[in-house]
Amino acid sequence: MLRSVSAADTTSRPRKPCNCTKSQCLKLYCDCFANGEFCSNCNCNNCFNNLEHETERLKAIKTCLDRNPEAFKPKIGKGKEGESDRRHSKGCNCKRSGCLKNYCECYEAKIMCSSICKCVGCKNFEESPERKTLMHLADAAEVRVQQQTAAKTKLSSQISDLLMRTTPIISSGGGRLPYTFVTKEVLEATCECLLEQAKRAEQTHEPQEEAERMILEEFGHCLMSIISSAGKAKADCASINC
DNA sequence: GAGTTTGAAACT
DNA sequence: CAGTTTCAAACTC
């Protein structure tokens, strides 16, 4: 659900795993190979893009370079200092996507199509109303995800706050939990989570039934979170013998 | 998850 | 070079 597009982690790069079956990951069809990387954590079959097949791999690289000496150079003319020379080196050749789907290499790289493109029916240019609408939708979706994440973070922090400062009521009573966990703060944070989920459902135009299901499920998550924290607190309490 | 659509890469 | 096929990913249902 949460796509990790974090450009921040420079140390480990969880390059998206490929699923090649026929290319042996030795053709440019394979994204790993095309990016000059070995396959790692991929789902490919019969993969030759690794150290065990170094000779074949080198041969394949040579073949690609023979065909196109630029094959392994970045396709986007680098976005240095936010400069506008961010354009696709070859341009796209889209026919049916309007260049507003990820099939289009320009659109995928979040850049406008340019004069070097040979696309038909292109809607991927600055003034394109279709493009603007799409961008706004994407922005809104991103904000939505951020808000939902924030709500969840808040809930768990409210809970952990409780663990720090609440006092036990009665620790006896069979399976009774030792603290009053459903405080005003936890309640509010939970409601925020549910509200965010509702907004999310609304935004993706879920039918009412599905929206209700999503919200209930979110409530379940919140509840589990509260209960497991409470249970943990009780266990801690017991071990300290309080 | 299965099936369809898409356009780059590969091939002729 | 243009036309066709192959391929893996994006997308849809």
Tab-separated table of C-alpha atoms (C1' of nucleotides) in Angstrom:
chain	number	residue	atom	x	y	z
A	1	MET	CA	0.000	0.000	0.000
A	2	LEU	CA	2.688	2.423	0.927
A	3	ARG	CA	5.030	2.785	-1.969
A	4	SER	CA	8.487	3.653	-0.791
A	5	VAL	CA	9.810	6.253	-3.136
A	6	SER	CA	12.329	7.472	-0.641
A	7	ALA	CA	15.206	8.944	-2.530
A	8	ALA	CA	16.796	9.540	0.835
A	9	ASP	CA	18.394	6.167	1.448
A	10	THR	CA	21.641	6.343	-0.358
A	11	THR	CA	23.170	3.424	1.478
A	12	SER	CA	20.789	0.623	0.579
A	13	ARG	CA	18.988	0.941	-2.695
A	14	PRO	CA	16.002	-1.349	-2.792
A	15	ARG	CA	15.823	-1.243	-6.564
A	16	LYS	CA	12.515	-2.534	-7.688
A	17	PRO	CA	12.808	-6.251	-8.337
A	18	CYS	CA	12.435	-7.373	-11.938
A	19	ASN	CA	10.276	-10.238	-13.131
A	20	CYS	CA	12.037	-11.221	-16.305
A	21	THR	CA	11.438	-14.707	-17.595
A	22	LYS	CA	12.811	-14.846	-21.103
A	23	SER	CA	15.571	-12.305	-21.395
A	24	GLN	CA	17.843	-13.906	-18.810
A	25	CYS	CA	18.088	-10.337	-17.556
A	26	LEU	CA	20.709	-9.749	-20.208
A	27	LYS	CA	18.721	-7.423	-22.426
A	28	LEU	CA	17.604	-3.894	-21.942
A	29	TYR	CA	14.109	-5.183	-21.349
A	30	CYS	CA	15.415	-5.914	-17.861
A	31	ASP	CA	15.456	-2.772	-15.772
A	32	CYS	CA	18.211	-4.044	-13.529
A	33	PHE	CA	20.457	-4.783	-16.473
A	34	ALA	CA	19.531	-1.547	-18.214
A	35	ASN	CA	20.593	0.373	-15.122
A	36	GLY	CA	23.904	-1.388	-15.088
A	37	GLU	CA	23.101	-3.260	-11.907
A	38	PHE	CA	23.118	-6.884	-10.903
A	39	CYS	CA	19.827	-8.480	-10.094
A	40	SER	CA	19.198	-8.684	-6.403
A	41	ASN	CA	16.071	-9.699	-4.582
A	42	CYS	CA	14.376	-10.070	-7.954
A	43	ASN	CA	11.743	-12.512	-9.083
A	44	CYS	CA	13.391	-13.297	-12.385
A	45	ASN	CA	13.800	-16.757	-13.862
A	46	ASN	CA	16.962	-18.094	-15.377
A	47	CYS	CA	18.811	-14.939	-14.460
A	48	PHE	CA	22.274	-14.386	-15.908
A	49	ASN	CA	22.643	-10.890	-14.566
A	50	ASN	CA	24.931	-11.868	-11.715
A	51	LEU	CA	28.530	-12.641	-10.883
A	52	GLU	CA	28.079	-16.331	-11.639
A	53	HIS	CA	27.559	-15.528	-15.310
A	54	GLU	CA	30.115	-12.814	-15.701
A	55	THR	CA	31.318	-13.778	-19.174
A	56	GLU	CA	27.839	-13.959	-20.661
A	57	ARG	CA	26.943	-10.747	-18.932
A	58	LEU	CA	29.940	-8.889	-20.314
A	59	LYS	CA	29.165	-10.220	-23.779
A	60	ALA	CA	25.599	-9.005	-23.482
A	61	ILE	CA	26.767	-5.587	-22.389
A	62	LYS	CA	29.048	-5.412	-25.392
A	63	THR	CA	26.223	-6.388	-27.735
A	64	CYS	CA	24.055	-3.627	-26.315
A	65	LEU	CA	26.813	-1.071	-26.644
A	66	ASP	CA	27.443	-2.136	-30.236
A	67	ARG	CA	23.814	-1.504	-30.984
A	68	ASN	CA	23.709	1.758	-29.059
A	69	PRO	CA	26.826	3.266	-27.454
A	70	GLU	CA	24.576	5.348	-25.199
A	71	ALA	CA	22.652	2.336	-23.983
A	72	PHE	CA	23.810	2.587	-20.398
A	73	LYS	CA	23.904	6.318	-20.057
A	74	PRO	CA	21.064	7.913	-18.142
A	75	LYS	CA	18.179	8.665	-20.433
A	76	ILE	CA	17.303	11.860	-18.737
A	77	GLY	CA	19.621	14.755	-19.377
A	78	LYS	CA	20.183	15.084	-15.638
A	79	GLY	CA	18.260	17.555	-13.494
A	80	LYS	CA	21.204	19.565	-12.362
A	81	GLU	CA	20.249	22.426	-10.049
A	82	GLY	CA	16.655	22.097	-11.194
A	83	GLU	CA	17.783	23.109	-14.633
A	84	SER	CA	15.331	22.706	-17.439
A	85	ASP	CA	17.625	20.482	-19.472
A	86	ARG	CA	15.743	17.604	-17.936
A	87	ARG	CA	14.551	16.023	-21.099
A	88	HIS	CA	14.496	12.540	-22.471
A	89	SER	CA	17.537	11.892	-24.603
A	90	LYS	CA	15.659	10.100	-27.339
A	91	GLY	CA	12.122	11.170	-26.745
A	92	CYS	CA	9.180	8.811	-26.636
A	93	ASN	CA	7.108	7.218	-29.366
A	94	CYS	CA	3.805	6.794	-27.614
A	95	LYS	CA	0.695	6.288	-29.682
A	96	ARG	CA	-2.136	5.482	-27.349
A	97	SER	CA	-1.297	6.631	-23.857
A	98	GLY	CA	-1.445	10.358	-24.514
A	99	CYS	CA	1.907	10.318	-22.732
A	100	LEU	CA	-0.008	10.546	-19.475
A	101	LYS	CA	0.632	7.028	-18.257
A	102	ASN	CA	3.758	5.391	-16.999
A	103	TYR	CA	4.073	3.536	-20.263
A	104	CYS	CA	5.519	6.810	-21.484
A	105	GLU	CA	9.149	7.200	-20.519
A	106	CYS	CA	8.860	10.971	-20.376
A	107	TYR	CA	5.832	10.898	-18.130
A	108	GLU	CA	7.364	8.212	-15.967
A	109	ALA	CA	10.381	10.442	-15.431
A	110	LYS	CA	8.025	13.310	-14.593
A	111	ILE	CA	9.173	15.451	-17.442
A	112	MET	CA	7.401	17.091	-20.348
A	113	CYS	CA	7.578	15.674	-23.822
A	114	SER	CA	9.710	17.728	-26.144
A	115	SER	CA	10.295	18.330	-29.804
A	116	ILE	CA	12.436	15.227	-30.103
A	117	CYS	CA	9.498	13.001	-29.145
A	118	LYS	CA	7.588	11.279	-31.899
A	119	CYS	CA	4.464	10.685	-29.885
A	120	VAL	CA	0.955	10.941	-31.255
A	121	GLY	CA	-1.821	12.684	-29.363
A	122	CYS	CA	0.541	13.916	-26.693
A	123	LYS	CA	-1.015	15.517	-23.638
A	124	ASN	CA	2.199	15.707	-21.683
A	125	PHE	CA	3.070	19.357	-22.172
A	126	GLU	CA	3.104	22.295	-19.775
A	127	GLU	CA	-0.274	23.830	-20.581
A	128	SER	CA	-2.120	20.546	-20.993
A	129	PRO	CA	-5.253	20.669	-18.810
A	130	GLU	CA	-5.320	16.864	-18.650
A	131	ARG	CA	-1.786	16.837	-17.341
A	132	LYS	CA	-2.531	19.497	-14.739
A	133	THR	CA	-5.560	17.604	-13.503
A	134	LEU	CA	-3.497	14.458	-13.148
A	135	MET	CA	-0.771	16.274	-11.278
A	136	HIS	CA	-3.250	17.781	-8.844
A	137	LEU	CA	-4.787	14.385	-8.211
A	138	ALA	CA	-1.382	12.893	-7.575
A	139	ASP	CA	-0.471	15.699	-5.184
A	140	ALA	CA	-3.723	15.295	-3.299
A	141	ALA	CA	-3.153	11.560	-2.990
A	142	GLU	CA	0.296	12.145	-1.593
A	143	VAL	CA	-1.011	14.601	0.970
A	144	ARG	CA	-3.688	12.089	1.913
A	145	VAL	CA	-1.110	9.367	2.562
A	146	GLN	CA	1.025	11.738	4.607
A	147	GLN	CA	-1.940	12.774	6.740
A	148	GLN	CA	-2.926	9.190	7.352
A	149	THR	CA	0.602	8.290	8.364
A	150	ALA	CA	0.676	11.290	10.666
A	151	ALA	CA	-2.570	10.239	12.304
A	152	LYS	CA	-1.236	6.769	12.988
A	153	THR	CA	1.994	8.113	14.387
A	154	LYS	CA	0.026	10.367	16.657
A	155	LEU	CA	-2.070	7.506	17.971
A	156	SER	CA	0.907	5.379	18.848
A	157	SER	CA	2.630	8.304	20.494
A	158	GLN	CA	-0.473	9.015	22.576
A	159	ILE	CA	-0.444	5.396	23.668
A	160	SER	CA	3.208	5.387	24.554
A	161	ASP	CA	2.701	8.635	26.445
A	162	LEU	CA	0.146	6.805	28.524
A	163	LEU	CA	2.585	4.063	29.282
A	164	MET	CA	4.925	6.634	30.714
A	165	ARG	CA	2.641	8.653	32.888
A	166	THR	CA	-0.569	6.843	33.814
A	167	THR	CA	-1.045	5.181	37.153
A	168	PRO	CA	-2.622	1.801	37.637
A	169	ILE	CA	-6.215	1.679	38.742
A	170	ILE	CA	-6.678	-1.838	39.909
A	171	SER	CA	-4.389	-4.571	38.765
A	172	SER	CA	-6.430	-7.434	40.130
A	173	GLY	CA	-9.664	-8.512	38.466
A	174	GLY	CA	-8.916	-11.556	36.313
A	175	GLY	CA	-8.105	-10.472	32.762
A	176	ARG	CA	-8.632	-6.806	33.478
A	177	LEU	CA	-6.092	-4.464	32.016
A	178	PRO	CA	-4.169	-2.399	34.491
A	179	TYR	CA	-4.712	1.046	32.976
A	180	THR	CA	-7.452	3.161	31.603
A	181	PHE	CA	-6.233	3.330	28.065
A	182	VAL	CA	-9.081	4.933	26.301
A	183	THR	CA	-8.363	8.457	27.323
A	184	LYS	CA	-9.540	11.543	25.574
A	185	GLU	CA	-6.252	11.775	23.691
A	186	VAL	CA	-6.283	8.183	22.490
A	187	LEU	CA	-9.893	8.544	21.502
A	188	GLU	CA	-9.160	11.639	19.482
A	189	ALA	CA	-6.165	10.072	17.771
A	190	THR	CA	-8.223	7.012	16.928
A	191	CYS	CA	-10.963	9.178	15.475
A	192	GLU	CA	-8.366	10.940	13.384
A	193	CYS	CA	-7.214	7.620	11.968
A	194	LEU	CA	-10.784	6.668	11.129
A	195	LEU	CA	-11.469	10.041	9.598
A	196	GLU	CA	-8.391	9.819	7.436
A	197	GLN	CA	-9.441	6.399	6.264
A	198	ALA	CA	-12.896	7.750	5.436
A	199	LYS	CA	-11.409	10.599	3.440
A	200	ARG	CA	-9.220	8.142	1.653
A	201	ALA	CA	-12.176	5.982	0.722
A	202	GLU	CA	-14.055	9.023	-0.473
A	203	GLN	CA	-11.181	10.198	-2.562
A	204	THR	CA	-10.756	6.897	-4.329
A	205	HIS	CA	-14.518	6.767	-4.872
A	206	GLU	CA	-15.028	3.531	-3.013
A	207	PRO	CA	-18.601	2.332	-2.865
A	208	GLN	CA	-20.197	2.852	0.531
A	209	GLU	CA	-19.931	-0.773	1.499
A	210	GLU	CA	-16.215	-0.846	0.804
A	211	ALA	CA	-15.719	2.463	2.592
A	212	GLU	CA	-17.411	1.074	5.691
A	213	ARG	CA	-15.257	-1.999	5.523
A	214	MET	CA	-12.080	0.064	5.244
A	215	ILE	CA	-13.031	2.222	8.206
A	216	LEU	CA	-13.961	-0.751	10.343
A	217	GLU	CA	-10.705	-2.410	9.461
A	218	GLU	CA	-8.809	0.720	10.442
A	219	PHE	CA	-10.710	0.741	13.723
A	220	GLY	CA	-9.585	-2.823	14.223
A	221	HIS	CA	-5.988	-1.776	13.730
A	222	CYS	CA	-6.323	1.042	16.226
A	223	LEU	CA	-7.942	-1.262	18.720
A	224	MET	CA	-5.251	-3.877	18.299
A	225	SER	CA	-2.660	-1.234	18.822
A	226	ILE	CA	-4.283	-0.055	22.045
A	227	ILE	CA	-4.903	-3.550	23.340
A	228	SER	CA	-1.417	-4.812	22.644
A	229	SER	CA	0.091	-1.788	24.364
A	230	ALA	CA	-2.172	-2.338	27.315
A	231	GLY	CA	-1.267	-5.992	27.417
A	232	LYS	CA	2.399	-5.137	27.301
A	233	ALA	CA	1.966	-2.659	30.117
A	234	LYS	CA	0.267	-5.291	32.188
A	235	ALA	CA	3.043	-7.762	31.581
A	236	ASP	CA	5.639	-5.167	32.523
A	237	CYS	CA	3.695	-4.341	35.617
A	238	ALA	CA	3.498	-7.983	36.640
A	239	SER	CA	7.211	-8.576	36.109
A	240	ILE	CA	8.091	-5.594	38.292
A	241	ASN	CA	5.695	-7.042	40.807
A	242	CYS	CA	3.698	-3.892	41.395
B	1	DG	C1'	-4.245	-12.828	-9.390
B	2	DA	C1'	-5.374	-13.239	-14.394
B	3	DG	C1'	-5.737	-10.975	-18.468
B	4	DT	C1'	-4.986	-6.866	-21.351
B	5	DT	C1'	-2.529	-2.893	-23.050
B	6	DT	C1'	1.460	-0.472	-23.977
B	7	DG	C1'	5.765	1.142	-26.088
B	8	DA	C1'	10.920	0.199	-25.753
B	9	DA	C1'	14.067	-3.055	-27.385
B	10	DA	C1'	15.155	-6.522	-30.459
B	11	DC	C1'	14.945	-8.446	-34.689
B	12	DT	C1'	14.276	-8.965	-39.914
C	1	DC	C1'	15.657	2.789	-42.463
C	2	DA	C1'	10.715	0.818	-41.805
C	3	DG	C1'	7.964	-2.920	-40.413
C	4	DT	C1'	7.355	-6.693	-37.221
C	5	DT	C1'	8.037	-9.392	-33.080
C	6	DT	C1'	9.320	-9.923	-28.358
C	7	DC	C1'	9.352	-8.522	-23.861
C	8	DA	C1'	8.365	-6.931	-19.139
C	9	DA	C1'	6.012	-3.483	-16.992
C	10	DA	C1'	1.766	-0.709	-16.392
C	11	DC	C1'	-2.651	-1.083	-16.128
C	12	DT	C1'	-7.545	-3.009	-15.723
C	13	DC	C1'	-10.988	-5.898	-13.986
